[in-house]
Amino acid sequence: MIEDQSINIPDKKYFQINEVVKICEIKAHTLRFWEKEFDALQPMTRKGGRRYYTKKDIDLLLLIKSLLYEQGFTINGAIAHLSQEDSQTMPVIKEIIFELEEVLKVLKS
């Protein structure tokens, strides 16, 4: 994912929604809308429906923001673009998994 080097993300495991909206410079209602539209954006929820985001979630939000606001994608276009990225990286991930399984077999023998 694209990571904006000018944005300083604190070194934490989880972030609350108020922290995320400040980091990403978007409104909370926009963030909640994007959660409904983008399947890949799934923050962890706890008691009372509180959302907790990871750095991976923030990176994805920054990418979505860039696609929509800077690159001029529509919501559907951004969804398609992200799906295309996933389909391109999946074969690489499967190859890595295969190689790791082979290494594991050697280590077990």
Rosetta silent file (secondary structure, phi, psi, omega in degrees, C-alpha in Angstrom):
SEQUENCE: MIEDQSINIPDKKYFQINEVVKICEIKAHTLRFWEKEFDALQPMTRKGGRRYYTKKDIDLLLLIKSLLYEQGFTINGAIAHLSQEDSQTMPVIKEIIFELEEVLKVLKS
SCORE:     score description
SCORE:     0.000 S_00000001
   1 L     0.000  155.075  178.894    0.000    0.000    0.000 S_00000001
   2 L   -78.402  132.628  178.105    1.009    3.570   -0.542 S_00000001
   3 L  -122.421  123.750  179.828    2.150    5.289    2.596 S_00000001
   4 L   -75.223  115.904 -176.165    2.396    9.067    2.728 S_00000001
   5 L   -68.070  -19.479 -178.229    5.792    9.828    4.244 S_00000001
   6 L   -81.920   -8.684 -179.659    4.641   13.260    5.450 S_00000001
   7 L   -97.529  124.454 -178.489    2.069   11.708    7.799 S_00000001
   8 L   -95.969  109.069  178.480    3.412   10.740   11.185 S_00000001
   9 L   -96.468  120.402  179.782    1.545    7.713   12.547 S_00000001
  10 L   -56.719  153.963 -178.591    2.254    7.152   16.253 S_00000001
  11 L   -85.135   81.613  179.474    3.826    3.839   17.229 S_00000001
  12 L  -133.829  160.271  177.884    0.732    2.166   18.705 S_00000001
  13 L   -82.842  -42.776 -178.014   -1.064   -1.093   18.046 S_00000001
  14 L  -129.175  149.005 -179.399   -4.623    0.290   18.041 S_00000001
  15 E  -128.546  141.614  175.147   -6.156    3.688   17.382 S_00000001
  16 E   -83.712  163.562 -174.807   -9.582    5.044   18.303 S_00000001
  17 H   -58.356  -38.047 -179.425  -11.746    6.714   15.690 S_00000001
  18 H   -65.682  -31.302  176.677  -10.969   10.239   16.953 S_00000001
  19 H   -72.007  -40.644 -177.349   -7.237    9.569   16.505 S_00000001
  20 H   -65.669  -42.611 -178.934   -7.730    8.135   13.011 S_00000001
  21 H   -65.723  -31.548  176.102   -9.761   11.082   11.750 S_00000001
  22 H   -70.619  -44.971 -179.279   -7.011   13.455   12.920 S_00000001
  23 H   -62.791  -45.749 -175.155   -4.245   11.394   11.316 S_00000001
  24 H   -86.750  -10.517 -178.802   -6.117   10.959    8.027 S_00000001
  25 L    55.461   51.235  174.163   -7.685   14.426    8.093 S_00000001
  26 L  -132.083  165.765  179.174  -11.168   13.170    7.300 S_00000001
  27 L   -85.945  152.912 -177.505  -14.467   13.451    9.148 S_00000001
  28 H   -60.343  -39.350 -179.047  -15.783   10.612   11.311 S_00000001
  29 H   -67.971  -29.946  175.346  -18.958   10.229    9.244 S_00000001
  30 H   -66.920  -44.148  178.719  -16.811    9.888    6.103 S_00000001
  31 H   -60.317  -45.589  179.371  -14.768    7.176    7.790 S_00000001
  32 H   -64.655  -36.709  176.905  -17.900    5.286    8.839 S_00000001
  33 H   -64.519  -45.254  179.668  -19.288    5.572    5.295 S_00000001
  34 H   -60.936  -35.358  177.574  -16.064    4.201    3.824 S_00000001
  35 H   -59.377  -35.239  179.369  -16.263    1.240    6.218 S_00000001
  36 H   -74.998  -32.390 -174.542  -19.611    0.337    4.632 S_00000001
  37 H   -86.101  -36.425 -174.448  -18.342    0.758    1.066 S_00000001
  38 L  -105.560  108.551 -177.649  -14.872   -0.847    1.249 S_00000001
  39 L   -60.720  -30.175 -177.936  -14.931   -4.480    2.395 S_00000001
  40 L   -69.416  -18.413 -178.331  -11.199   -4.449    3.103 S_00000001
  41 L   -93.148   96.796 -176.833  -11.718   -1.810    5.790 S_00000001
  42 L  -130.496   82.360  179.036  -12.810   -3.805    8.828 S_00000001
  43 L   -68.020  154.992  177.403  -11.760   -2.216   12.126 S_00000001
  44 E   -73.331  140.234  176.232  -12.013   -4.297   15.262 S_00000001
  45 E  -117.531  144.851  179.710  -15.046   -3.473   17.399 S_00000001
  46 L  -125.729 -161.071 -177.795  -15.340   -3.865   21.127 S_00000001
  47 H   -45.630  136.357  176.318  -17.874   -3.084   23.852 S_00000001
  48 H    70.026   13.586  179.221  -20.503   -0.603   22.824 S_00000001
  49 H    75.745   16.451  178.405  -19.470   -0.831   19.166 S_00000001
  50 L   -66.470  135.546 -178.795  -16.249    1.116   19.690 S_00000001
  51 E   -95.378  140.063  174.532  -13.962    0.880   16.694 S_00000001
  52 E  -128.674  126.421 -174.871  -10.245    0.200   16.979 S_00000001
  53 E  -108.601  149.166  175.297   -8.024    0.641   13.937 S_00000001
  54 L  -101.683  173.433  175.423   -4.555   -0.727   13.178 S_00000001
  55 H   -61.040  -35.358  177.424   -1.754    0.908   11.197 S_00000001
  56 H   -60.809  -42.587  176.885   -2.797   -1.304    8.277 S_00000001
  57 H   -61.703  -42.378  179.892   -6.294    0.218    8.470 S_00000001
  58 H   -65.164  -42.341  176.256   -4.804    3.713    8.512 S_00000001
  59 H   -58.608  -43.101  178.939   -2.618    2.920    5.499 S_00000001
  60 H   -64.372  -42.374  178.181   -5.703    1.681    3.659 S_00000001
  61 H   -60.996  -41.532  178.573   -7.648    4.806    4.631 S_00000001
  62 H   -65.401  -36.605  176.615   -4.842    7.016    3.339 S_00000001
  63 H   -66.956  -45.237  178.040   -4.832    5.064    0.076 S_00000001
  64 H   -59.782  -45.357  178.985   -8.620    5.376   -0.255 S_00000001
  65 H   -58.915  -44.060  179.038   -8.390    9.099    0.476 S_00000001
  66 H   -62.860  -45.293 -179.927   -5.702    9.479   -2.193 S_00000001
  67 H   -60.357  -43.477 -175.729   -7.718    7.512   -4.757 S_00000001
  68 H   -79.221  -47.010 -171.049  -10.865    9.539   -4.144 S_00000001
  69 H   -91.926  -32.656 -176.373   -9.580   13.047   -3.457 S_00000001
  70 H   -99.809  -39.652 -175.527   -6.278   13.263   -5.319 S_00000001
  71 L   -95.945   -5.996  173.277   -6.590   10.786   -8.190 S_00000001
  72 L    77.142   19.694  177.183  -10.260   11.451   -8.926 S_00000001
  73 L   -71.197  150.279  167.642  -11.605    7.909   -8.608 S_00000001
  74 L   -81.574  171.372  176.605  -15.288    7.321   -7.897 S_00000001
  75 H   -57.603  -48.934 -179.488  -16.193    5.033   -4.990 S_00000001
  76 H   -64.048  -37.057  177.834  -16.821    2.164   -7.419 S_00000001
  77 H   -65.829  -40.032  178.097  -13.608    2.935   -9.291 S_00000001
  78 H   -66.381  -40.077  177.672  -11.600    2.916   -6.059 S_00000001
  79 H   -61.526  -45.120  179.373  -13.192   -0.396   -5.039 S_00000001
  80 H   -63.697  -41.129  179.612  -12.277   -1.883   -8.425 S_00000001
  81 H   -62.229  -44.883  179.349   -8.734   -0.513   -8.186 S_00000001
  82 H   -65.795  -37.353  177.370   -8.231   -2.028   -4.737 S_00000001
  83 H   -64.699  -39.770  178.648   -9.657   -5.360   -5.934 S_00000001
  84 H   -64.426  -41.844  176.820   -7.255   -5.324   -8.867 S_00000001
  85 H   -59.247  -44.464  179.768   -4.320   -4.670   -6.508 S_00000001
  86 H   -61.832  -42.812 -178.306   -5.419   -7.634   -4.371 S_00000001
  87 H   -68.480  -25.359  177.925   -5.701   -9.944   -7.374 S_00000001
  88 H   -79.070  -32.238 -178.380   -2.184   -8.981   -8.493 S_00000001
  89 H   -85.904  -21.015 -176.651   -0.610   -9.631   -5.091 S_00000001
  90 H   -59.827  -45.200  178.287   -2.462  -12.897   -4.385 S_00000001
  91 H   -60.447  -36.294  178.465   -0.319  -15.128   -6.682 S_00000001
  92 H   -65.133  -43.471  179.363    2.834  -13.783   -5.033 S_00000001
  93 H   -63.668  -42.996  178.957    1.426  -14.523   -1.582 S_00000001
  94 H   -62.245  -38.621  177.974    0.439  -18.049   -2.632 S_00000001
  95 H   -64.731  -41.904  178.823    3.978  -18.665   -3.949 S_00000001
  96 H   -63.509  -43.452  178.594    5.495  -17.456   -0.669 S_00000001
  97 H   -61.172  -43.951  178.788    3.159  -19.732    1.308 S_00000001
  98 H   -59.019  -47.023 -179.145    4.116  -22.688   -0.875 S_00000001
  99 H   -64.094  -39.111  178.471    7.830  -22.011   -0.363 S_00000001
 100 H   -66.589  -37.637  176.611    7.393  -21.646    3.396 S_00000001
 101 H   -63.853  -37.815  177.247    5.497  -24.945    3.532 S_00000001
 102 H   -64.895  -41.948  177.504    8.375  -26.609    1.683 S_00000001
 103 H   -63.149  -40.979  179.106   10.882  -25.165    4.175 S_00000001
 104 H   -61.940  -40.926  177.662    8.695  -26.391    7.041 S_00000001
 105 H   -61.099  -43.093  179.328    8.677  -29.928    5.579 S_00000001
 106 H   -64.487  -42.463 -179.252   12.468  -29.887    5.399 S_00000001
 107 H   -66.066  -34.378  179.264   12.768  -28.622    8.956 S_00000001
 108 H   -73.501  -25.224 -176.929   10.394  -31.309   10.259 S_00000001
 109 L   -85.833    0.000    0.000   12.326  -34.135    8.594 S_00000001
